[in-house]
Short mmCIF file of C-alpha atoms (C1' of nucleotides) in Angstrom, two decimals:
data_model
loop_
_atom_site.label_atom_id
_atom_site.label_comp_id
_atom_site.label_asym_id
_atom_site.label_seq_id
_atom_site.Cartn_x
_atom_site.Cartn_y
_atom_site.Cartn_z
CA MET A 27 -2.03 -23.01 2.00
CA ILE A 28 -0.21 -20.88 -0.62
CA GLY A 29 -1.46 -23.33 -3.13
CA LEU A 30 -4.95 -22.81 -2.28
CA VAL A 31 -4.39 -19.01 -2.35
CA ARG A 32 -3.04 -19.44 -5.73
CA ARG A 33 -5.98 -21.29 -7.19
CA GLN A 34 -8.32 -18.88 -5.43
CA VAL A 35 -6.59 -15.90 -6.97
CA ARG A 36 -6.76 -17.17 -10.55
CA GLU A 37 -10.39 -17.36 -10.49
CA LEU A 38 -10.69 -13.72 -9.43
CA HIS A 39 -10.35 -10.82 -11.85
CA VAL A 40 -8.42 -8.26 -9.53
CA PRO A 41 -7.30 -4.90 -10.99
CA TRP A 42 -4.03 -5.12 -9.00
CA LEU A 43 -3.11 -8.28 -10.80
CA GLU A 44 -3.85 -6.60 -14.17
CA ALA A 45 -1.24 -3.91 -13.07
CA MET A 46 1.15 -6.49 -12.14
CA ALA A 47 0.63 -8.21 -15.56
CA ARG A 48 1.26 -4.66 -17.23
CA GLY A 49 4.23 -4.63 -15.12
CA GLU A 50 5.49 -1.25 -14.17
CA ARG A 51 9.16 -1.81 -14.10
CA ASP A 52 10.64 1.73 -13.79
CA PRO A 53 11.85 2.04 -10.35
CA PHE A 54 11.19 5.91 -10.31
CA LYS A 55 7.65 5.40 -11.36
CA VAL A 56 7.13 2.57 -9.00
CA LEU A 57 8.26 4.76 -6.11
CA ILE A 58 6.22 7.63 -7.04
CA SER A 59 3.04 5.45 -7.70
CA CYS A 60 3.77 4.22 -4.18
CA ILE A 61 3.51 7.69 -2.56
CA LEU A 62 0.46 8.37 -4.43
CA SER A 63 -1.18 5.39 -3.34
CA LEU A 64 -0.14 5.74 0.38
CA ARG A 65 -3.31 5.34 2.61
CA THR A 66 -5.44 5.34 -0.46
CA GLN A 67 -7.48 2.67 -2.07
CA ASP A 68 -6.27 1.53 -5.59
CA ARG A 69 -9.50 2.34 -7.29
CA THR A 70 -9.54 5.90 -5.65
CA THR A 71 -6.56 7.29 -7.40
CA GLY A 72 -8.48 8.50 -10.45
CA GLY A 73 -5.76 8.63 -12.90
CA ALA A 74 -3.52 10.55 -10.82
CA SER A 75 -0.26 8.86 -11.74
CA GLU A 76 -1.15 9.20 -15.47
CA ARG A 77 -1.44 12.73 -15.19
CA LEU A 78 1.53 13.20 -13.13
CA PHE A 79 3.77 11.20 -15.53
CA ALA A 80 2.49 13.00 -18.42
CA LEU A 81 3.96 16.26 -16.89
CA ALA A 82 7.35 14.50 -15.77
CA SER A 83 8.42 10.90 -16.02
CA THR A 84 12.09 11.01 -14.64
CA PRO A 85 13.57 12.47 -11.52
CA GLU A 86 15.07 15.35 -13.17
CA GLU A 87 11.74 16.53 -14.86
CA MET A 88 9.94 15.69 -11.51
CA ALA A 89 12.36 17.71 -9.59
CA SER A 90 11.97 20.68 -11.95
CA LEU A 91 8.00 20.82 -11.04
CA THR A 92 6.67 23.07 -8.25
CA VAL A 93 4.91 21.69 -5.48
CA GLU A 94 1.65 23.49 -6.82
CA GLU A 95 2.06 21.95 -10.07
CA ILE A 96 2.40 18.37 -8.48
CA GLN A 97 -0.57 19.16 -6.29
CA GLU A 98 -2.75 20.13 -9.21
CA ALA A 99 -1.93 16.87 -11.20
CA ILE A 100 -2.56 14.24 -8.45
CA TYR A 101 -5.69 15.97 -7.11
CA PRO A 102 -7.99 14.36 -5.88
CA VAL A 103 -5.84 11.87 -4.06
CA GLY A 104 -6.06 12.25 -0.36
CA PHE A 105 -3.04 13.90 1.58
CA TYR A 106 -2.25 15.58 -1.62
CA LYS A 107 -0.16 18.23 0.16
CA VAL A 108 1.99 15.84 1.91
CA LYS A 109 2.38 13.68 -1.13
CA ALA A 110 3.33 16.40 -3.43
CA GLU A 111 5.93 17.62 -1.14
CA ARG A 112 7.37 14.09 -0.59
CA ILE A 113 7.29 13.48 -4.39
CA ARG A 114 9.27 16.75 -4.88
CA SER A 115 11.81 16.14 -2.19
CA LEU A 116 12.38 12.56 -3.17
CA SER A 117 12.79 13.40 -6.75
CA ARG A 118 15.56 16.19 -5.74
CA THR A 119 17.22 13.77 -3.39
CA ILE A 120 17.60 11.16 -6.12
CA VAL A 121 18.76 13.67 -8.57
CA GLU A 122 21.29 15.24 -6.09
CA ARG A 123 22.57 12.44 -3.97
CA TYR A 124 21.92 9.26 -6.34
CA HIS A 125 22.63 11.16 -9.75
CA GLY A 126 19.05 10.27 -10.87
CA ARG A 127 19.10 6.70 -10.09
CA VAL A 128 16.61 5.29 -7.67
CA PRO A 129 18.48 3.17 -4.86
CA ASP A 130 18.01 -0.57 -5.12
CA SER A 131 18.59 -1.71 -1.68
CA ILE A 132 15.93 -1.61 1.06
CA ASP A 133 18.29 -0.07 3.47
CA GLU A 134 19.18 2.71 1.27
CA LEU A 135 15.59 3.30 0.30
CA LEU A 136 14.58 3.43 3.97
CA ARG A 137 16.95 6.41 4.48
CA LEU A 138 14.78 8.55 2.06
CA LYS A 139 12.10 10.92 3.77
CA GLY A 140 8.81 9.39 2.81
CA VAL A 141 9.83 6.00 2.34
CA GLY A 142 8.96 3.19 4.75
CA ARG A 143 8.98 -0.58 4.58
CA LYS A 144 6.24 -1.28 2.28
CA THR A 145 7.39 1.40 -0.37
CA ALA A 146 10.83 0.10 -0.03
CA ASN A 147 9.94 -3.38 -0.76
CA LEU A 148 7.74 -2.56 -3.40
CA VAL A 149 10.37 -0.54 -5.22
CA VAL A 150 12.88 -3.51 -4.92
CA THR A 151 10.53 -6.01 -6.13
CA LEU A 152 8.66 -4.44 -8.77
CA GLY A 153 11.28 -1.97 -9.95
CA TRP A 154 14.55 -3.79 -9.50
CA ASN A 155 13.27 -7.44 -9.55
CA LYS A 156 15.14 -8.28 -6.40
CA TYR A 157 13.66 -10.34 -3.30
CA GLY A 158 11.44 -8.66 -1.04
CA ILE A 159 8.15 -9.18 1.05
CA CYS A 160 5.63 -6.36 0.45
CA VAL A 161 3.44 -6.25 3.72
CA ASP A 162 0.64 -3.61 3.11
CA THR A 163 -2.55 -3.47 5.06
CA HIS A 164 -4.09 -6.40 3.12
CA VAL A 165 -1.14 -8.64 3.77
CA HIS A 166 -0.95 -7.93 7.34
CA ARG A 167 -4.72 -8.31 7.83
CA ILE A 168 -4.98 -11.76 6.08
CA THR A 169 -2.15 -13.41 7.37
CA ASN A 170 -3.13 -12.48 10.87
CA ARG A 171 -6.69 -13.63 10.42
CA TRP A 172 -5.39 -16.82 9.14
CA GLY A 173 -3.20 -17.00 12.25
CA TYR A 174 -0.25 -17.59 9.94
CA VAL A 175 1.29 -14.61 11.99
CA LYS A 176 0.23 -13.16 15.10
CA THR A 177 1.30 -9.32 15.62
CA ARG A 178 -0.09 -6.11 15.39
CA ASP A 179 3.05 -4.58 13.94
CA PRO A 180 3.32 -5.12 10.11
CA GLU A 181 7.20 -4.87 10.52
CA LYS A 182 6.97 -7.99 12.52
CA THR A 183 4.50 -9.63 9.91
CA GLU A 184 7.11 -8.79 7.34
CA ALA A 185 9.75 -10.53 9.33
CA ALA A 186 7.67 -13.62 10.17
CA LEU A 187 6.74 -13.74 6.46
CA ARG A 188 10.36 -13.83 5.29
CA GLU A 189 10.80 -16.77 7.62
CA LYS A 190 7.67 -18.69 6.80
CA LEU A 191 7.02 -18.26 2.91
CA PRO A 192 8.83 -20.14 0.32
CA LYS A 193 11.86 -18.16 -0.95
CA ARG A 194 11.47 -19.37 -4.57
CA TYR A 195 8.06 -17.79 -5.59
CA TRP A 196 8.25 -14.39 -3.69
CA ARG A 197 7.44 -12.52 -6.79
CA GLU A 198 4.08 -14.52 -7.37
CA ILE A 199 3.20 -14.67 -3.66
CA ASN A 200 3.53 -10.91 -3.14
CA GLY A 201 0.90 -10.67 -5.92
CA LEU A 202 -1.24 -13.41 -4.63
CA LEU A 203 -1.55 -12.05 -0.98
CA VAL A 204 -2.60 -8.73 -1.99
CA ALA A 205 -5.10 -9.84 -4.58
CA PHE A 206 -6.61 -12.34 -1.97
CA GLY A 207 -6.86 -9.59 0.56
CA GLN A 208 -8.61 -7.28 -2.00
CA GLY A 209 -10.90 -10.03 -3.61
CA ILE A 210 -11.85 -12.41 -0.93
CA CYS A 211 -10.56 -11.61 2.63
CA ARG A 212 -11.81 -8.01 2.35
CA PRO A 213 -11.33 -5.65 5.37
CA GLN A 214 -15.07 -5.66 5.96
CA SER A 215 -17.43 -8.49 5.16
CA PRO A 216 -14.93 -10.98 3.86
CA LEU A 217 -16.28 -13.37 1.30
CA CYS A 218 -15.89 -16.40 3.41
CA SER A 219 -18.45 -18.55 1.55
CA ARG A 220 -16.06 -18.17 -1.51
CA CYS A 221 -12.93 -18.80 0.52
CA ARG A 222 -10.83 -21.76 -0.39
CA ILE A 223 -9.02 -21.90 2.88
CA ARG A 224 -11.84 -21.08 5.21
CA ASP A 225 -11.29 -24.42 6.87
CA TYR A 226 -7.77 -23.37 7.93
CA CYS A 227 -8.59 -19.95 9.06
CA ASP A 228 -8.61 -18.71 12.65
CA ARG A 229 -11.59 -16.58 12.37
CA VAL A 230 -14.15 -19.19 11.14
CA GLY A 231 -17.32 -18.66 13.00
CA VAL A 232 -16.00 -15.17 14.24
CA VAL A 233 -16.43 -13.05 11.17
CA ARG A 234 -19.54 -12.76 9.20
CA HIS A 235 -19.73 -14.95 6.35
CA ARG A 236 -21.12 -13.76 2.92
"C1'" DA B 4 -24.86 10.93 8.48
"C1'" DA B 5 -21.37 8.38 9.85
"C1'" DA B 6 -17.72 5.31 9.84
"C1'" DA B 7 -14.37 2.50 7.28
"C1'" DC B 8 -10.52 2.81 4.53
"C1'" DG B 9 -4.77 2.94 4.30
"C1'" DG B 10 1.83 4.48 5.24
"C1'" DG B 11 4.78 7.39 7.14
"C1'" DG B 12 6.70 11.36 9.62
"C1'" DG B 13 6.99 14.26 13.73
"C1'" DC B 14 7.11 14.58 18.34
"C1'" DG C 5 2.65 5.64 21.59
"C1'" DC C 6 -0.13 9.36 19.78
"C1'" DC C 7 -1.54 12.66 16.36
"C1'" DC C 8 -1.42 14.65 11.94
"C1'" DC C 9 -2.32 14.49 6.68
"C1'" DA C 10 -7.64 14.48 2.80
"C1'" DG C 11 -10.30 12.31 -0.20
"C1'" DT C 12 -13.71 8.23 -1.83
"C1'" DT C 13 -16.60 4.15 -0.54
"C1'" DT C 14 -19.43 1.39 2.30
"C1'" DT C 15 -22.81 1.00 5.95
#
DNA sequence: AAAACGGGGGC
DNA sequence: GCCCCAGTTTT
């Protein structure tokens, strides 16, 4: 199954994969980018992270900005007030409690206000190059459509995927699953006619094929 | 015009 | 478990 997904994704031209290839490896920038993209489609962020990082690219610099300055920089992403406050408080916490170094463990990251499992896993995998399984809404949706896991709870999906997926290729697989969800197994009107794994999918005959 | 989209906190 | 947060894209 993963092999088929891999072949499928190689045929796609997905912006997310380009971002992976460019490789944001600074844990702090990964963290802040995560906050910015919460409940927001990738293509709708409108250069917000670039504008913000031009103002401040370290926890120290970010902590010295006002909430208003952060808001102005990140508009028009949705939920900009909540996000600006979280970005400021996270930056301050990282400076004060962690001496400016973003934590590198899931458990430690989860103690931060504004950091949930998806964000914690992304920081750990992209920023620190350590094992993690990033379950965003795409990964949750597609693995449940396949019947690979069966639960409404993304946290349970993550636990199941940690069990079922091969451990060796976690970095590539994290990318493949998101790319597949964005490019083929989309939220509405999935491109079933182009899907390489439709024969194995629970939803054959249920979803609309295009 | 209306619905879909997508994480986490507070209660 | 339910509600809140704010914008863009799709139908």
